[in-house]
Coordinates of C-alpha atoms in Angstrom, one line a residue:
Chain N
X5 CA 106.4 125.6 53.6
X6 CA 107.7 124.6 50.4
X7 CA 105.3 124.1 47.8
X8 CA 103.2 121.1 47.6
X9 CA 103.1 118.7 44.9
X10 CA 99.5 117.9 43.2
X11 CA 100.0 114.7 44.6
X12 CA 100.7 115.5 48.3
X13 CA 97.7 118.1 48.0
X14 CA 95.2 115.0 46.7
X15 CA 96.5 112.3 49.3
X16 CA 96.2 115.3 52.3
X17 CA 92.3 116.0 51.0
X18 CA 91.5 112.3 50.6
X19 CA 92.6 111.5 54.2
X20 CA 91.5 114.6 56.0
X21 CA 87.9 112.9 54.5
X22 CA 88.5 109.6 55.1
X23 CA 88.9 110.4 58.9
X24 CA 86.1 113.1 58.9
X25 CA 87.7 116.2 59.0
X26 CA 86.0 117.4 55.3
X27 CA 82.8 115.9 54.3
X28 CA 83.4 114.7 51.1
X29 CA 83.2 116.8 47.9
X30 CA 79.7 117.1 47.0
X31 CA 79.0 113.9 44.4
X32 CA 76.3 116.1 42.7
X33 CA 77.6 119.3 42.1
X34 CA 81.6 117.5 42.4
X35 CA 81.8 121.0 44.2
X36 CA 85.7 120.9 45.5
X37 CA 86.1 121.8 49.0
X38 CA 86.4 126.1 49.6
X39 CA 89.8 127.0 50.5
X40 CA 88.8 128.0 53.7
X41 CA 86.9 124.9 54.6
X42 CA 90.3 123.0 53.8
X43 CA 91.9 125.5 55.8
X44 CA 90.1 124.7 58.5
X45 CA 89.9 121.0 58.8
X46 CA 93.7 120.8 58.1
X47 CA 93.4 122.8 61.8
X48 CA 91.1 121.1 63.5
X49 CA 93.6 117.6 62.2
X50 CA 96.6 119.7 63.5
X51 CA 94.3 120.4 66.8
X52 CA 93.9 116.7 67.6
X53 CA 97.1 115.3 66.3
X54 CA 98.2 117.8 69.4
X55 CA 100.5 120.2 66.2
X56 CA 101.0 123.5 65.6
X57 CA 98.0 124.8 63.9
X58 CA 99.6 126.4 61.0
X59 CA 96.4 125.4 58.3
X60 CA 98.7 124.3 55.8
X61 CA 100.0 120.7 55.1
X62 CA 103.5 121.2 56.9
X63 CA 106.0 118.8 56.9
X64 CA 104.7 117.8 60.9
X65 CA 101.3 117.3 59.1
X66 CA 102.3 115.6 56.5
X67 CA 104.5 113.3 58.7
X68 CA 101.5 112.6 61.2
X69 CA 99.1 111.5 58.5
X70 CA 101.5 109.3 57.3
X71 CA 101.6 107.1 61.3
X72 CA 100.0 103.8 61.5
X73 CA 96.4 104.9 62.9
X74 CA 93.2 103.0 63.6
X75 CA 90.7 103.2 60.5
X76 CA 88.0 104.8 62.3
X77 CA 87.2 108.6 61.8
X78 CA 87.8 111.5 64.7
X79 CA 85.6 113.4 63.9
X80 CA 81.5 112.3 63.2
X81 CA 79.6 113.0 59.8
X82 CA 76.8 115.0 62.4
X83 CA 80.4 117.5 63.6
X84 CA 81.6 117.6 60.1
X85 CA 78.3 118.5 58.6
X86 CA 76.9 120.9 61.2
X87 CA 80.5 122.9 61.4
X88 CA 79.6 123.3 57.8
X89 CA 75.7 124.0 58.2
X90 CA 77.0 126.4 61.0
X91 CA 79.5 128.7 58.1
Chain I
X26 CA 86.3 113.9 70.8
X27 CA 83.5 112.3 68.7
X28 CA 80.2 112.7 70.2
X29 CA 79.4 109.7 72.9
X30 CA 78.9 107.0 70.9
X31 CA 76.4 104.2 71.8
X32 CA 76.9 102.0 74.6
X33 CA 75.8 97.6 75.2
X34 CA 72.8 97.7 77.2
X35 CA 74.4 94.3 78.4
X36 CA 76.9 93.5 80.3
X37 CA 78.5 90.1 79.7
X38 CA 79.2 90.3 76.1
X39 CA 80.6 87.1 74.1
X40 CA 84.0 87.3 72.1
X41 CA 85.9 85.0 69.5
X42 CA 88.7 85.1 67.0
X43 CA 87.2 83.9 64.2
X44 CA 90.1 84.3 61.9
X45 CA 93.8 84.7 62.9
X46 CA 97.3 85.8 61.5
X47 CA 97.9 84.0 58.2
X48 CA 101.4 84.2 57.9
X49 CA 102.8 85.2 61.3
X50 CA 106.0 84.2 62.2
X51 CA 105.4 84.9 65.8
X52 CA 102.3 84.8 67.1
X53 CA 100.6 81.6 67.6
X54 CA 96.9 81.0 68.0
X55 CA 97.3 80.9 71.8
X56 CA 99.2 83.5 71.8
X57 CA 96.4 85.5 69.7
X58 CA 93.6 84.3 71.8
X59 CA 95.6 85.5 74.9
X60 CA 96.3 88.7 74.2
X61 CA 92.5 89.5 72.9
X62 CA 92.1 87.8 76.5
X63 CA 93.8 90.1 78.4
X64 CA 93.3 93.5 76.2
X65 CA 89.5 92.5 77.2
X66 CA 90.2 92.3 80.3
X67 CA 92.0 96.1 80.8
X68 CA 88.2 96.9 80.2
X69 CA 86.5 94.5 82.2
X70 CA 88.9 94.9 85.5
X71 CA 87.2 98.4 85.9
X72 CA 83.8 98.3 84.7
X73 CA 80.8 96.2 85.1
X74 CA 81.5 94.4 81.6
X75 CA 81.9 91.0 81.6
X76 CA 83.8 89.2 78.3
X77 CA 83.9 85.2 78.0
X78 CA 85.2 83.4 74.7
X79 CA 82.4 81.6 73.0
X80 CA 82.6 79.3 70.0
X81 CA 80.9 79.4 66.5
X82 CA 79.2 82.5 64.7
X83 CA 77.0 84.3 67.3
X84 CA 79.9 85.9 69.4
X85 CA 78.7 90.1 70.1
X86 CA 82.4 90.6 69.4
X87 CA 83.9 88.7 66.2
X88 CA 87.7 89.2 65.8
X89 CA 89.2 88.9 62.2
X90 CA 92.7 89.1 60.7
X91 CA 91.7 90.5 57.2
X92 CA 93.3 92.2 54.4
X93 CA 92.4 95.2 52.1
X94 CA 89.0 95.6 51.0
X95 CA 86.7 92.9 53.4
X96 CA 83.4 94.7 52.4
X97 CA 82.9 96.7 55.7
X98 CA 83.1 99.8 54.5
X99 CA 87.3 100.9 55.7
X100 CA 89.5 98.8 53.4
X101 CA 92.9 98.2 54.7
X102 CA 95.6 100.0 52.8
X103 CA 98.6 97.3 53.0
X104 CA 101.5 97.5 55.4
X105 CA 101.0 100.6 57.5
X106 CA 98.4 103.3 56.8
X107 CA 95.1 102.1 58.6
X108 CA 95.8 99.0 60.8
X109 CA 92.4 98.3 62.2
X110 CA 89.3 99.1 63.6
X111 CA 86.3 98.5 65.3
X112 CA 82.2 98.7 65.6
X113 CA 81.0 100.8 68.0
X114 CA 77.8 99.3 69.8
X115 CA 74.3 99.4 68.5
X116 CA 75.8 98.9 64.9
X117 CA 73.4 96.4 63.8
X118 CA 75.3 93.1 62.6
X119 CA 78.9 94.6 63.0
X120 CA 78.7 96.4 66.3
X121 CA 81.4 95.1 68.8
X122 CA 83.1 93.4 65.5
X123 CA 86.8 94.4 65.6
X124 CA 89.3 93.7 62.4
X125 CA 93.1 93.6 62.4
X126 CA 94.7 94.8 59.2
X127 CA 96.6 90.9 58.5
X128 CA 99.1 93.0 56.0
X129 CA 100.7 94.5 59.1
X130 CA 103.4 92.8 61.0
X131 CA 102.1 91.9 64.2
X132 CA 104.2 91.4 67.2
X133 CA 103.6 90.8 71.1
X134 CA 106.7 91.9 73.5
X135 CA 108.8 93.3 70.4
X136 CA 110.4 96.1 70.5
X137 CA 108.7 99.1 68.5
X138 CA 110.9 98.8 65.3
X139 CA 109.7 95.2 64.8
X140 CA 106.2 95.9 63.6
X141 CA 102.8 96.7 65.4
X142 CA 101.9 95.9 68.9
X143 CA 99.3 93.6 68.8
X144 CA 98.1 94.0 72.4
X145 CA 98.2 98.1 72.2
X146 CA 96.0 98.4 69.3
X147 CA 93.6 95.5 70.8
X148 CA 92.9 97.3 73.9
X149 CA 92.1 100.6 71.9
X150 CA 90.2 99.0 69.2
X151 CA 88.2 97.1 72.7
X152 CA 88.0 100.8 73.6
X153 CA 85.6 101.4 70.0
X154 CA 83.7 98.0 70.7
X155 CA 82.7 98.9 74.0
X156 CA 81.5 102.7 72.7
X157 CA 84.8 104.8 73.3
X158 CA 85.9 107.5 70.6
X159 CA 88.6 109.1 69.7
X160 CA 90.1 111.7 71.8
X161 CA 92.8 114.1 70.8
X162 CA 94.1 113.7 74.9
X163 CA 97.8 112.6 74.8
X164 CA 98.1 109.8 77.1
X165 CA 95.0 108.2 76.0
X166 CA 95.3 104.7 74.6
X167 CA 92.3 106.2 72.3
X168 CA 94.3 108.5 70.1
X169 CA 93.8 108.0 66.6
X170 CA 97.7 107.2 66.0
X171 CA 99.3 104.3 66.7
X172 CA 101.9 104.9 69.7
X173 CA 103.8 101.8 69.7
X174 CA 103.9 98.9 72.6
X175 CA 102.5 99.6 75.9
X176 CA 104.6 97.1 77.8
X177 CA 103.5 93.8 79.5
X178 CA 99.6 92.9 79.1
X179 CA 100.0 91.3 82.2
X180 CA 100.9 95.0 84.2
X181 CA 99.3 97.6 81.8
X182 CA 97.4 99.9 83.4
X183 CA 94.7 102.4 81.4
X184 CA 95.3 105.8 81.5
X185 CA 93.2 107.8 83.9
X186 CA 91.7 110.1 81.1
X187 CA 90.1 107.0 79.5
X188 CA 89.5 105.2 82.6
X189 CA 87.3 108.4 83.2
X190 CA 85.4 108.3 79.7
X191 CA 84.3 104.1 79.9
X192 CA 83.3 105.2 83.5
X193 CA 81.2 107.5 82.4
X194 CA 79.4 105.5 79.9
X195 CA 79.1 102.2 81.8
X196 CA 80.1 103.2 85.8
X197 CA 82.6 101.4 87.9
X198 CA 83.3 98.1 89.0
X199 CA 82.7 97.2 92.5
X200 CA 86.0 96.4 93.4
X201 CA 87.7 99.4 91.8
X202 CA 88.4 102.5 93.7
X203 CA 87.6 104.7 91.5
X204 CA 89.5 107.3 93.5
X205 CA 93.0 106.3 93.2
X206 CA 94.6 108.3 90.6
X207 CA 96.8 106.8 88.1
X208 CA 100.1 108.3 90.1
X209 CA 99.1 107.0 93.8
X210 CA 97.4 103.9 92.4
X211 CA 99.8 101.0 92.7
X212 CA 99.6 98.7 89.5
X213 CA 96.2 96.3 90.0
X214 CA 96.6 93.8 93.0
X215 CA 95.2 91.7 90.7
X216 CA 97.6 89.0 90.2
X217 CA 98.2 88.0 86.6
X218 CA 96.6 84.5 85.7
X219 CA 98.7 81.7 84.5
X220 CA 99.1 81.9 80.9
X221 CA 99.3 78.6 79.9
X222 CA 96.5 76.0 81.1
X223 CA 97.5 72.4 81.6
X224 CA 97.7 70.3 78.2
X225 CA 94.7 69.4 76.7
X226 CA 93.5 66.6 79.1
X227 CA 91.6 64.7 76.4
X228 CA 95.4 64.1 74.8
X229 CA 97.0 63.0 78.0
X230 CA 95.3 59.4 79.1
X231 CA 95.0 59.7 83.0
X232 CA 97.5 57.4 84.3
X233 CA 96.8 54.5 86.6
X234 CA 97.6 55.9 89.6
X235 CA 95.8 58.9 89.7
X236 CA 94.0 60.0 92.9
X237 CA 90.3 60.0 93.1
X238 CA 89.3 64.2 93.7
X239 CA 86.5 62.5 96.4
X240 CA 88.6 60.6 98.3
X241 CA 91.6 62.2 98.7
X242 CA 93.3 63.8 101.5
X243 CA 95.3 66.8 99.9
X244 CA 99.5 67.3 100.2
X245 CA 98.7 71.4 99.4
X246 CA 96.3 73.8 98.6
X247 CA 97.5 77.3 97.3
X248 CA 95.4 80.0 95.5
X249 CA 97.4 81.1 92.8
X250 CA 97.2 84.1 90.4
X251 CA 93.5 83.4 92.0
X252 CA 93.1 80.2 91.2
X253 CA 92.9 77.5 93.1
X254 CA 95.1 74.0 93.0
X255 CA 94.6 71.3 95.1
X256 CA 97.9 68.7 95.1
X257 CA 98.0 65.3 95.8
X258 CA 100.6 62.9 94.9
X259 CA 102.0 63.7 91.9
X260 CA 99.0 65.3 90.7
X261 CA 97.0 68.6 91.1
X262 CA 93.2 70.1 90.0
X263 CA 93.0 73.7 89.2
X264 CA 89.9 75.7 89.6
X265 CA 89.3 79.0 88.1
X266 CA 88.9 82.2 89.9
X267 CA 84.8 81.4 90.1
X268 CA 85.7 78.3 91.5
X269 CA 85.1 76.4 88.5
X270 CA 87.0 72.9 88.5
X271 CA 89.1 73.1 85.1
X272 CA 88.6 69.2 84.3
X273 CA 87.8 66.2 86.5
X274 CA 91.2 64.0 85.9
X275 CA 94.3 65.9 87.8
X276 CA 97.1 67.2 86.0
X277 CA 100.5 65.5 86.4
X278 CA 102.6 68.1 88.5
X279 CA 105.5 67.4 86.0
X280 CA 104.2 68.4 83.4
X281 CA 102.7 72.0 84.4
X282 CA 105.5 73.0 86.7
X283 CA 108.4 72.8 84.8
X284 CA 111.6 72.4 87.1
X285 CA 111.0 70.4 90.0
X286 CA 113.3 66.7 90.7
X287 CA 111.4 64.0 88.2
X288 CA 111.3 61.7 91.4
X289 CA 109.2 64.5 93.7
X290 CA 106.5 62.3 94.7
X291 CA 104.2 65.3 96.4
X292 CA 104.5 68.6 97.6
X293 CA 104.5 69.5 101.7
X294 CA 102.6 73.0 100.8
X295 CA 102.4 75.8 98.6
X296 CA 101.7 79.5 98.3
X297 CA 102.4 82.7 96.3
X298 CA 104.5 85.5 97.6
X299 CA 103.3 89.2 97.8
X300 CA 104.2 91.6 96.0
X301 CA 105.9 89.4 92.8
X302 CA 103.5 86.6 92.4
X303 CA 106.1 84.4 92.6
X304 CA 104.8 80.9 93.4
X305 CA 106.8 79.0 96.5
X306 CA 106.7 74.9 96.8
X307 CA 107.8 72.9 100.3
X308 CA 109.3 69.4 100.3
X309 CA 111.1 68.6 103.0
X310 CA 113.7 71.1 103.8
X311 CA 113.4 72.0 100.8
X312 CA 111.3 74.9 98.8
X313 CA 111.8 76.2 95.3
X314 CA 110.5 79.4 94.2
X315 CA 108.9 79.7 90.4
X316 CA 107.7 82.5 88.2
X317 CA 104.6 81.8 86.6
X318 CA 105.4 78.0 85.9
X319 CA 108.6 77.5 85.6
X320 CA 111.2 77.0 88.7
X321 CA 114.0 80.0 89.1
X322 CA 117.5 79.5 89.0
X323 CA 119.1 78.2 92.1
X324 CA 116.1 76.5 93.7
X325 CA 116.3 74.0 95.5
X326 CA 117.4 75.8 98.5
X327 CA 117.0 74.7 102.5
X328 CA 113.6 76.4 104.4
X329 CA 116.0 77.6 106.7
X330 CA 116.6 80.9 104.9
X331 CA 112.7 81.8 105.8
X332 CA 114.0 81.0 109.9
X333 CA 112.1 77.7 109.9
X334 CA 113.4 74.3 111.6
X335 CA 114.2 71.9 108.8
X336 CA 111.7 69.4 110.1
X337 CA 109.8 71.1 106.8
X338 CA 106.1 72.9 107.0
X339 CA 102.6 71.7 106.9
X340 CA 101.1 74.7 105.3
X341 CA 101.6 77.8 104.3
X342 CA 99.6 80.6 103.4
X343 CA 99.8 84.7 103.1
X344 CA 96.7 86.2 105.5
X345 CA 94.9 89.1 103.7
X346 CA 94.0 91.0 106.7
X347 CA 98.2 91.7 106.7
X348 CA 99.7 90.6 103.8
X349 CA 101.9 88.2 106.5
X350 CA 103.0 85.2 105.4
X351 CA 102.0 82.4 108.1
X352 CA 103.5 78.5 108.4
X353 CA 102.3 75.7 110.3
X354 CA 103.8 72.9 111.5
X355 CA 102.1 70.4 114.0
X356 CA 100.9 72.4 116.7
X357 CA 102.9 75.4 115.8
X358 CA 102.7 78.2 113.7
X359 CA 105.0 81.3 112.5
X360 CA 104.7 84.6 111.0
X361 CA 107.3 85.8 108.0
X362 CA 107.3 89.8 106.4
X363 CA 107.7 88.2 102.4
X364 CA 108.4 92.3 102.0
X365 CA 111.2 92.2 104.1
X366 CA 111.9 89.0 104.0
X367 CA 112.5 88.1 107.4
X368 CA 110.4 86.1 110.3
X369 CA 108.4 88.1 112.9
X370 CA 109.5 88.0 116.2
X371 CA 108.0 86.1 119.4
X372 CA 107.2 83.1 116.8
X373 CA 106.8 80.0 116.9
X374 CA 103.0 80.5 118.8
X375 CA 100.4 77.6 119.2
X376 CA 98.1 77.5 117.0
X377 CA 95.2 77.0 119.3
X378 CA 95.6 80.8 118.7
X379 CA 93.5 80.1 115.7
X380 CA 90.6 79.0 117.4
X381 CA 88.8 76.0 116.2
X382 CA 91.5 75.1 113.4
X383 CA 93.2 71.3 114.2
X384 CA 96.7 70.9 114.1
X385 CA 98.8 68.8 111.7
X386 CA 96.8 70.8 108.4
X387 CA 97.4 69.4 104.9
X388 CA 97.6 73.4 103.8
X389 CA 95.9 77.0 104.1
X390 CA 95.3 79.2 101.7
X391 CA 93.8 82.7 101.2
X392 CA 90.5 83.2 98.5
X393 CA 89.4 86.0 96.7
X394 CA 86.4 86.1 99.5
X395 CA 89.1 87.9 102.0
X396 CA 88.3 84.8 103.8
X397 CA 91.6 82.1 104.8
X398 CA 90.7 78.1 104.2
X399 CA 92.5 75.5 106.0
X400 CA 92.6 72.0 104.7
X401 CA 93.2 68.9 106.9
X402 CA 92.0 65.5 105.3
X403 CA 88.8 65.6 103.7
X404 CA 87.6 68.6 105.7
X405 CA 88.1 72.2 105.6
X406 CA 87.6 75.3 107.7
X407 CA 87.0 78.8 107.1
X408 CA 88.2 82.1 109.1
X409 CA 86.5 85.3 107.9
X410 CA 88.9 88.4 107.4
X411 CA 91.1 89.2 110.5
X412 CA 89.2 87.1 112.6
X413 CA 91.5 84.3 114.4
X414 CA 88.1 82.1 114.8
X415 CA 86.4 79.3 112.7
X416 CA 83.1 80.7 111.7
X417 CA 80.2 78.1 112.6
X418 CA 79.4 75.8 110.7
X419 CA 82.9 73.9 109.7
X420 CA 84.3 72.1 109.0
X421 CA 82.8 71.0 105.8
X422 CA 83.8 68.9 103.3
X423 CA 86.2 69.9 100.8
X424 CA 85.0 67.2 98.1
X425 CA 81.5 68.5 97.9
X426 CA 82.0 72.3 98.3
X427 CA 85.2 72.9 96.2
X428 CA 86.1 69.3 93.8
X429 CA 82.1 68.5 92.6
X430 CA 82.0 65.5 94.6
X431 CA 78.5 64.4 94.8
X432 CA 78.1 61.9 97.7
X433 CA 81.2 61.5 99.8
X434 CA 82.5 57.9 99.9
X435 CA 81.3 55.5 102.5
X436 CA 84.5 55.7 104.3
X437 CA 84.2 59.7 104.5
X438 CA 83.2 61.8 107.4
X439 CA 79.5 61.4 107.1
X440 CA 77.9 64.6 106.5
X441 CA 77.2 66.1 110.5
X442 CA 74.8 68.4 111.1
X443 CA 76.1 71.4 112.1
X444 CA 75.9 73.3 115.0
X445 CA 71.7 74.5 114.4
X446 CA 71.4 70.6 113.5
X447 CA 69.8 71.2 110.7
X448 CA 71.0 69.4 107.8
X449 CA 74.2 70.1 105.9
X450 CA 73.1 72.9 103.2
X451 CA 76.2 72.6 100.8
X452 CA 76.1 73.2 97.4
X453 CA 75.1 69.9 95.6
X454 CA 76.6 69.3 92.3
X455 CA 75.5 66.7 90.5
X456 CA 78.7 64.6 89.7
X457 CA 78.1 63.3 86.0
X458 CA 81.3 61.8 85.5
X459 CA 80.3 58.4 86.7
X460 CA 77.5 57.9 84.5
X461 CA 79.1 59.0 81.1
X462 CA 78.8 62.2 81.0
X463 CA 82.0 65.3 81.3
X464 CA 81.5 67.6 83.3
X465 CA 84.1 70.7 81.6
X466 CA 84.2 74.7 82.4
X467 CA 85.4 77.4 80.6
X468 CA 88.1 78.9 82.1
X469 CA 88.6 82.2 79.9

């Protein structure tokens, strides 16, 4: 995929949090989200947005998050958070 | 899918739009309160929820066109982006409370380039209100995307996937069959309800010569979109589908039923066809067919293209038990296929086939009871399902059971006992009218 701009990469993190695929970076600590977490909610995104799970922000990806959606999250805080308890 | 959210302990919740479109080119207020109408609706058809529009601030479900950040906790982002949302049950203050993004273009039977359908996202944000989540499932009206218009509110029917999921959280409505799926089902017999209600009475002064509701023998009686009118003169009164008279003082025909001859000084009978819901008036040997309100190209044209002697009909009424369409006339009756558009053979027959029923009717008409209802001055009778028998007990009078007419006038049938001679057990309405007071209903 060609290479993403700074930009793209900061609006693709802010909306997989604002619909609850990546809890949101830790406000203490302002740890960033682990490469593999952010791997793994852009696939679970792909999973529901019924795309190819490719874990990167594709074109397809890109182009979904874009649609007109409701506001309200897919996924809960409890799924988010216990995925990551779980790792 | 998110995990089952909560769901309303109740079951008739409240609903109002507290604030609307600001600068929408197309969508009235009506219009607004309509479609929130009927997106409810897809939700109450199949489960045991019941929605009714409420005024001031304590509605369960407040409906707001609002912009950017409106201090819920999801700002809009401007055209596009986020377009609305909703609070599941049990949220506190908010739960139920749905918001439409007002930066978006709004639209209702646009097509998809022309902005955002406003009855598609209703019926999914309905879907949050009443405790549905998300669901990656592609046919569901719950996906988190917004999939353009989903075609007339008055014919949409919910995909089976979330059909399943409310079902699950709140069980099915009587009168759905809950096996049907969604390729065998035909779309819901339930007819769509006229749009627009009669003008505001309170800005139309009754004219002198309208009839009295309690003393009136009726031209026609239909049930319509499953409502029921009552004509005389030039006049009718409209009841909702609970029986519910709409307002006291009748509604000039004119002005509801837009296409008939100005000088049409009543109507022989009335009914609504299977299958298209179109609506069929009798004058004479002459009928005109409408759809929803408004009279189709072409009409008038002569009753004899149903096979019936131009001498005109009586009444007119489709039977239930076989979706047949029946007219009377005097002592004689026939049967017509409105499918196939033809009349049954062997017909005319007497009508002392329908045993108990007088001849000469005002009008018949089929209710939502699976009952038929035949009219004849200020008396009516009832045949239950496919029986061709009155049930005991009738006639009774149609003033007092169907118009809220407290104490028949002198010159009415008095009130017989019936067959057990015990007293007549009607329902008793108090009229109010007379002594100053309204007496209204709310019909949505």
């Amino acid at each position: 995929a060609p290479s993403l701009t700074t930009e793209q990469m900061d609006m693709g993190v802010d909306w997989l949090s604002k619909f609850g695929y990546l809890p949101p970076a830790d406000p203490v600590t302002g740890q960033l989200q682990t490469k593999e977490a952010l791997t793994k909610a852009i696939k679970a995104m792909q999973r529901f947005g019924g795309l190819e799970e490719t874990g990167v922000f594709d074109q397809a990806t890109l182009g979904l998050m874009k649609t007109p959606r409701c506001s309200l999250p897919d996924m809960s805080e409890t799924e988010t958070t216990s995925s990551r308890r779980r790792r | 899918a998110l995990s089952p959210q909560k769901k309303w302990a109740k079951r008739h919740l409240s609903w109002r739009v507290r604030t609307f479109p600001k600068e929408s080119a197309v969508l009235g207020r009506e219009t607004v309160r309509a479609l929130m109408y009927y997106a409810l609706k897809v939700w109450s058809d199949i489960t045991p929820l019941n929605f009714h529009e409420v005024a001031g601030n304590k509605a369960d479900i407040q409906i707001d066109f609002t912009k950017a950040d409106h201090n819920d906790g999801y700002p809009f982002d401007g055209p596009g982006g986020t377009v609305a949302h909703a609070f599941f049950p049990g949220e506190r203050f908010t739960a139920g409370d749905t918001h439409f993004d007002d930066d978006e273009a709004w639209t209702f039977r646009s097509p998809d380039s022309h902005g955002m359908d406003l009855f598609a996202v209703a019926v999914h944000e309905f879907g949050h209100a009443i405790g549905l989540a998300h669901t990656s499932a592609i046919e569901s009206i719950m996906r988190p995307y917004y999939q353009g218009p989903v075609g007339d509110p008055l014919k949409y029917d919910l995909p089976y996937e979330d059909k399943v999921r409310v079902w699950q959280l709140y069980g099915v409505r009587d009168s759905v069959s809950h096996t049907a799926r969604p390729d065998a089902s035909s779309h819901t017999d339930d007819p769509p309800v006229l749009m627009d209600l009669p003008e505001n009475k309170s800005t139309v002064p009754p004219a002198r010569d309208a009839p009295d509701r309690c003393t009136s023998q009726f031209d026609a009686v239909a049930q319509i979109r499953g409502e029921a009118f009552f004509f005389k003169g030039k006049y009718f009164w409209r009841l909702t589908r609970d029986r519910h008279l709409v307002s006291l003082r009748p509604t000039q025909i004119q002005r509801f039923w837009r296409g008939l001859p100005a000088n049409l000084d009543s109507i022989d009978a009335v009914y609504e066809r299977p299958g298209d819901h179109k609506i069929v008036f009798f004058k004479g040997m002459k009928y005109w067919v409408f759809k929803d309100n408004i009279v189709e190209e072409g009409y008038p044209r002569l009753i004899s293209d149903f096979g019936l002697p131009i001498e005109g009909v009586d009444a007119a009424f489709v039977w239930m038990h076989n979706d047949k369409t029946y007219f009377f006339k005097d002592n004689h009756y026939w049967r017509y296929d409105d499918h196939l558009r033809h009349m049954d053979q062997g017909y005319p027959k007497d009508t002392s086939l329908w045993k108990g029923i007088p001849s000469q009717l005002d009008d018949a008409m089929r209710w939502s009871d699976s009952a038929s209802y035949f009219f004849k001055g200020k008396e009516y009778w009832r045949v239950v399902g496919s029986d061709m028998e009155v049930e005991a007990g009738y006639p009774r009078p149609i003033g007092i059971d169907w118009l809220i007419c407290k104490d028949m006038q002198s010159d009415a049938p008095e009130t017989r006992n019936n067959e057990t001679g015990s007293q007549l057990t009607g329902q008793h309405h108090t009229d109010h009218a007379e002594n100053g007071y309204e007496v209204c209903s709310c019909t949505s």
